[in-house]
Amino acid sequence: MTSQRAVPFYCPFCGEEDLRPEENGGWLCSSCRRVFSVTMIGLQLPGGVR
């Protein structure tokens, strides 16, 4: 497992683009002050191919 974090382009709550990394691996939105994280679950392949 890698420790790299995904970089969001905007806040999923207010749409602002001024995001700052947090110590716990999350992201702080400077506009609405919410802290959130981005998690990749996996890839969906067409037709259910595995």
PDB file of C-alpha atoms in Angstrom:
ATOM      1  CA  MET A   1       0.000   0.000   0.000  1.00  0.00           C
ATOM      2  CA  THR A   2       1.307   3.470  -0.874  1.00  0.00           C
ATOM      3  CA  SER A   3       1.299   6.468   1.438  1.00  0.00           C
ATOM      4  CA  GLN A   4       0.767   9.021  -1.340  1.00  0.00           C
ATOM      5  CA  ARG A   5      -2.425  11.004  -0.995  1.00  0.00           C
ATOM      6  CA  ALA A   6      -4.790  11.875  -3.808  1.00  0.00           C
ATOM      7  CA  VAL A   7      -4.901  15.597  -4.554  1.00  0.00           C
ATOM      8  CA  PRO A   8      -8.427  16.986  -4.972  1.00  0.00           C
ATOM      9  CA  PHE A   9      -8.960  19.944  -7.309  1.00  0.00           C
ATOM     10  CA  TYR A  10     -11.876  21.467  -5.377  1.00  0.00           C
ATOM     11  CA  CYS A  11     -13.857  21.098  -2.151  1.00  0.00           C
ATOM     12  CA  PRO A  12     -16.731  18.607  -2.584  1.00  0.00           C
ATOM     13  CA  PHE A  13     -18.891  20.703  -0.222  1.00  0.00           C
ATOM     14  CA  CYS A  14     -18.558  24.298  -1.494  1.00  0.00           C
ATOM     15  CA  GLY A  15     -16.542  23.995  -4.733  1.00  0.00           C
ATOM     16  CA  GLU A  16     -13.697  26.270  -3.584  1.00  0.00           C
ATOM     17  CA  GLU A  17     -10.225  25.483  -4.951  1.00  0.00           C
ATOM     18  CA  ASP A  18      -8.103  26.804  -2.034  1.00  0.00           C
ATOM     19  CA  LEU A  19      -7.276  23.531  -0.242  1.00  0.00           C
ATOM     20  CA  ARG A  20      -4.512  22.890   2.301  1.00  0.00           C
ATOM     21  CA  PRO A  21      -3.111  19.489   3.356  1.00  0.00           C
ATOM     22  CA  GLU A  22      -3.835  18.393   6.934  1.00  0.00           C
ATOM     23  CA  GLU A  23      -1.570  16.256   9.144  1.00  0.00           C
ATOM     24  CA  ASN A  24      -4.016  13.326   9.290  1.00  0.00           C
ATOM     25  CA  GLY A  25      -3.978  12.867   5.497  1.00  0.00           C
ATOM     26  CA  GLY A  26      -7.059  15.017   4.931  1.00  0.00           C
ATOM     27  CA  TRP A  27      -7.603  18.337   3.196  1.00  0.00           C
ATOM     28  CA  LEU A  28      -8.789  21.625   4.715  1.00  0.00           C
ATOM     29  CA  CYS A  29     -10.978  23.933   2.634  1.00  0.00           C
ATOM     30  CA  SER A  30      -9.999  27.538   3.400  1.00  0.00           C
ATOM     31  CA  SER A  31     -13.478  28.766   2.477  1.00  0.00           C
ATOM     32  CA  CYS A  32     -15.932  26.526   4.374  1.00  0.00           C
ATOM     33  CA  ARG A  33     -13.341  25.215   6.928  1.00  0.00           C
ATOM     34  CA  ARG A  34     -14.377  21.571   6.359  1.00  0.00           C
ATOM     35  CA  VAL A  35     -11.729  18.862   6.523  1.00  0.00           C
ATOM     36  CA  PHE A  36     -12.227  15.870   4.226  1.00  0.00           C
ATOM     37  CA  SER A  37     -10.289  12.983   2.718  1.00  0.00           C
ATOM     38  CA  VAL A  38     -10.198  11.343  -0.705  1.00  0.00           C
ATOM     39  CA  THR A  39     -10.211   7.542  -0.937  1.00  0.00           C
ATOM     40  CA  MET A  40      -9.942   5.422  -4.074  1.00  0.00           C
ATOM     41  CA  ILE A  41     -12.102   2.327  -3.835  1.00  0.00           C
ATOM     42  CA  GLY A  42     -11.143   0.722  -7.157  1.00  0.00           C
ATOM     43  CA  LEU A  43     -11.822   0.654 -10.885  1.00  0.00           C
ATOM     44  CA  GLN A  44     -15.046  -0.345 -12.605  1.00  0.00           C
ATOM     45  CA  LEU A  45     -14.388  -2.249 -15.826  1.00  0.00           C
ATOM     46  CA  PRO A  46     -17.034  -2.280 -18.579  1.00  0.00           C
ATOM     47  CA  GLY A  47     -19.209  -5.373 -18.764  1.00  0.00           C
ATOM     48  CA  GLY A  48     -18.164  -6.655 -15.353  1.00  0.00           C
ATOM     49  CA  VAL A  49     -14.864  -8.083 -16.697  1.00  0.00           C
ATOM     50  CA  ARG A  50     -12.489  -9.046 -13.889  1.00  0.00           C
TER      51      ARG A  50
END
